[in-house]
Tab-separated table of C-alpha atoms in Angstrom:
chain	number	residue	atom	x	y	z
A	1	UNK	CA	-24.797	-22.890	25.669
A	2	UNK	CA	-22.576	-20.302	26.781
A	3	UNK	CA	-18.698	-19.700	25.439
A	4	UNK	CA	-16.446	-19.885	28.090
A	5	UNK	CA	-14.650	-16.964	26.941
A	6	UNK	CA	-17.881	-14.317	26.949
A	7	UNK	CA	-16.541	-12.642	30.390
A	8	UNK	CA	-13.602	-12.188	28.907
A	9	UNK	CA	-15.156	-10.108	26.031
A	10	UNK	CA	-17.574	-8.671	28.542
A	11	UNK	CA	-14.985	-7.502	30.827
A	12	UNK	CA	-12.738	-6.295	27.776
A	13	UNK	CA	-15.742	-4.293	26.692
A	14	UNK	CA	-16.566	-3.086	29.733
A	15	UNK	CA	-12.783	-1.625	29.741
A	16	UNK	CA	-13.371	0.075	26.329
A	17	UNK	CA	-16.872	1.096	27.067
A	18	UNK	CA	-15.887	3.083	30.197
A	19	UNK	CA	-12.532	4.441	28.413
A	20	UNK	CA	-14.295	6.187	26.021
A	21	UNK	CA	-16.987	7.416	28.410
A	22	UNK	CA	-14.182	8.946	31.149
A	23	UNK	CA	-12.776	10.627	27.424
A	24	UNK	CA	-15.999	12.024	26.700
A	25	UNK	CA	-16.932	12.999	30.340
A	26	UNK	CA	-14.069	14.951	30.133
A	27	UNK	CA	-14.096	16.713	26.961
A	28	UNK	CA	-17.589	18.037	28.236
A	29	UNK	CA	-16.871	18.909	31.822
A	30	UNK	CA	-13.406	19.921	32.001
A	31	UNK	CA	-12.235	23.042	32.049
A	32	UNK	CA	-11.285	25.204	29.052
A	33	UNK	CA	-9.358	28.155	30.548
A	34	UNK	CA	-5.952	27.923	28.483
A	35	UNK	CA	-3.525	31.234	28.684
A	36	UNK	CA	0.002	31.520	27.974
A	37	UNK	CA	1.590	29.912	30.699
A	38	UNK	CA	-0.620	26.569	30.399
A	39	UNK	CA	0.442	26.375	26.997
A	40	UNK	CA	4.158	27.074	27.566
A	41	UNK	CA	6.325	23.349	28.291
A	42	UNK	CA	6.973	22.530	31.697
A	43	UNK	CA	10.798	20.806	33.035
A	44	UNK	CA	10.309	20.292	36.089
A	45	UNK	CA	9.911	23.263	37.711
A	46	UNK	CA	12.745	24.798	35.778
A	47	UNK	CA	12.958	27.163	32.356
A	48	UNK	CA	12.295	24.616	29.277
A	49	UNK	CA	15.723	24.849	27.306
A	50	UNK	CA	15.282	25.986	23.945
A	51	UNK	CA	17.779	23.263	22.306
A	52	UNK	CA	15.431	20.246	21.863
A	53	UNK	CA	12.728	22.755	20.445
A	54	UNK	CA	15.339	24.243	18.189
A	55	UNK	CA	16.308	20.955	16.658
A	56	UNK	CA	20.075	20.964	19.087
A	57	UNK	CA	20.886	17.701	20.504
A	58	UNK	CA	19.742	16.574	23.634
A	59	UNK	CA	21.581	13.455	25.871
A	60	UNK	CA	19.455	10.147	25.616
A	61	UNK	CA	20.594	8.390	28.464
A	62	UNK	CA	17.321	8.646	30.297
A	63	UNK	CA	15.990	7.234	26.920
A	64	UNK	CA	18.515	4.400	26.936
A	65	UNK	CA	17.901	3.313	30.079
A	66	UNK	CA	14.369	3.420	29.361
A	67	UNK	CA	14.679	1.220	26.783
A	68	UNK	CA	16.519	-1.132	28.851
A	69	UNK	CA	13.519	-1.106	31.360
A	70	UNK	CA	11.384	-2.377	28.538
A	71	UNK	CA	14.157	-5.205	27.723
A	72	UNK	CA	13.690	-6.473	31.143
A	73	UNK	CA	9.932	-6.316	31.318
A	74	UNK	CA	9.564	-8.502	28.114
A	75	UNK	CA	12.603	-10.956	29.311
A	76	UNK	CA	9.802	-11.346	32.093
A	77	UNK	CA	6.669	-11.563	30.007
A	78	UNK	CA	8.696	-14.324	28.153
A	79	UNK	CA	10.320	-16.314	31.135
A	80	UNK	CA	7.126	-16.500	33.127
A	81	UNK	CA	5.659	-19.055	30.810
A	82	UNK	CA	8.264	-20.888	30.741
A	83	UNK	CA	8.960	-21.041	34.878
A	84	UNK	CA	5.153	-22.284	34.906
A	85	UNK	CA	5.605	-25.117	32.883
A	86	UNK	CA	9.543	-26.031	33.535
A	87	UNK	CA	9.348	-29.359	34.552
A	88	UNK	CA	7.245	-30.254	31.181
A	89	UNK	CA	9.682	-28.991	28.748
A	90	UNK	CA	12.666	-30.485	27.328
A	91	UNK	CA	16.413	-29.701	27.276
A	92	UNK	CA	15.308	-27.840	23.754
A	93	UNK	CA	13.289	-25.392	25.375
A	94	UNK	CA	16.181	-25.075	28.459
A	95	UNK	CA	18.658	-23.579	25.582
A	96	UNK	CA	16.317	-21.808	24.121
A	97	UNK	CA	15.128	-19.552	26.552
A	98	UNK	CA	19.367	-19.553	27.877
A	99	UNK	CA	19.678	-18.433	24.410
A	100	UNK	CA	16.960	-15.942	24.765
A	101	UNK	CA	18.680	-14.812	28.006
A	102	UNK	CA	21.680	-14.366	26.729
A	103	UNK	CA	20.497	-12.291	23.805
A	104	UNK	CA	18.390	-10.317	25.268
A	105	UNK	CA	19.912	-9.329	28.847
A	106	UNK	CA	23.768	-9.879	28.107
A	107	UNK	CA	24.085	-8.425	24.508
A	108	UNK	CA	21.763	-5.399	25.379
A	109	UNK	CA	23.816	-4.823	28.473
A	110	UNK	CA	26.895	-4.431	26.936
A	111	UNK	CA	25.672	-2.371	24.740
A	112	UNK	CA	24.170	-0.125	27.229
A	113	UNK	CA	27.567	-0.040	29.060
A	114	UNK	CA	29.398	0.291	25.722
A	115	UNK	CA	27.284	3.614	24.607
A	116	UNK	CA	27.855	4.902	28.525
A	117	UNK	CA	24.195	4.608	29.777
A	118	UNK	CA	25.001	3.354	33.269
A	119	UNK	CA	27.163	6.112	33.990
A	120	UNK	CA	25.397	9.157	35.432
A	121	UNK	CA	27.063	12.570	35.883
């Protein structure tokens, strides 16, 4: 007798298993020609400013709004469980996830919009 959940660990090894094949692949058959300019950082097509390297500050609105990104990807990792199964759950788990909500999208907008990390120059 079989457990239902040995695909799961097949395909998950599977995953793994060819991961750390593509890695080795790589190592062997890549190439190693490295000179100055492949080692030197890249902006995006411009010079690399010497502030962030130098330990200067750098603006993190790119970062902030990253960071709000990730807020809104787990707000939907959390809700989509909950949308599934609506009609099951009580008026508990309705104020819950509003709570949830609230915490999560309203609080870390504001402070997003507080801080000045919709405003782009």
């Amino acid at each position: 007798m079989t457990s239902p959940y040995l695909p799961i660990l097949f395909f998950f090894a599977l995953g793994i298993a060819f991961a750390a094949v593509s890695v080795l692949v790589l190592g062997v058959l890549g190439p190693r020609k490295y000179n100055a300019v492949k080692l030197q950082a890249y902006e995006c097509g411009i010079q690399p400013s010497p502030r962030a390297e130098a330990g200067g500050r750098f603006p993190v609105k790119y970062t902030t709004v990253a960071m709000l990104f990730i807020i809104f990807d787990i707000e939907a990792v959390f809700l989509l469980p909950f949308a599934v199964a609506f009609d099951q759950l009580g008026l508990a788990t309705l104020l819950g996830v509003t709570l949830f909500l609230v915490n999560a999208f309203f609080i870390a907008d504001a402070y997003v919009w507080r801080r000045g990390g919709l405003e782009w120059d």
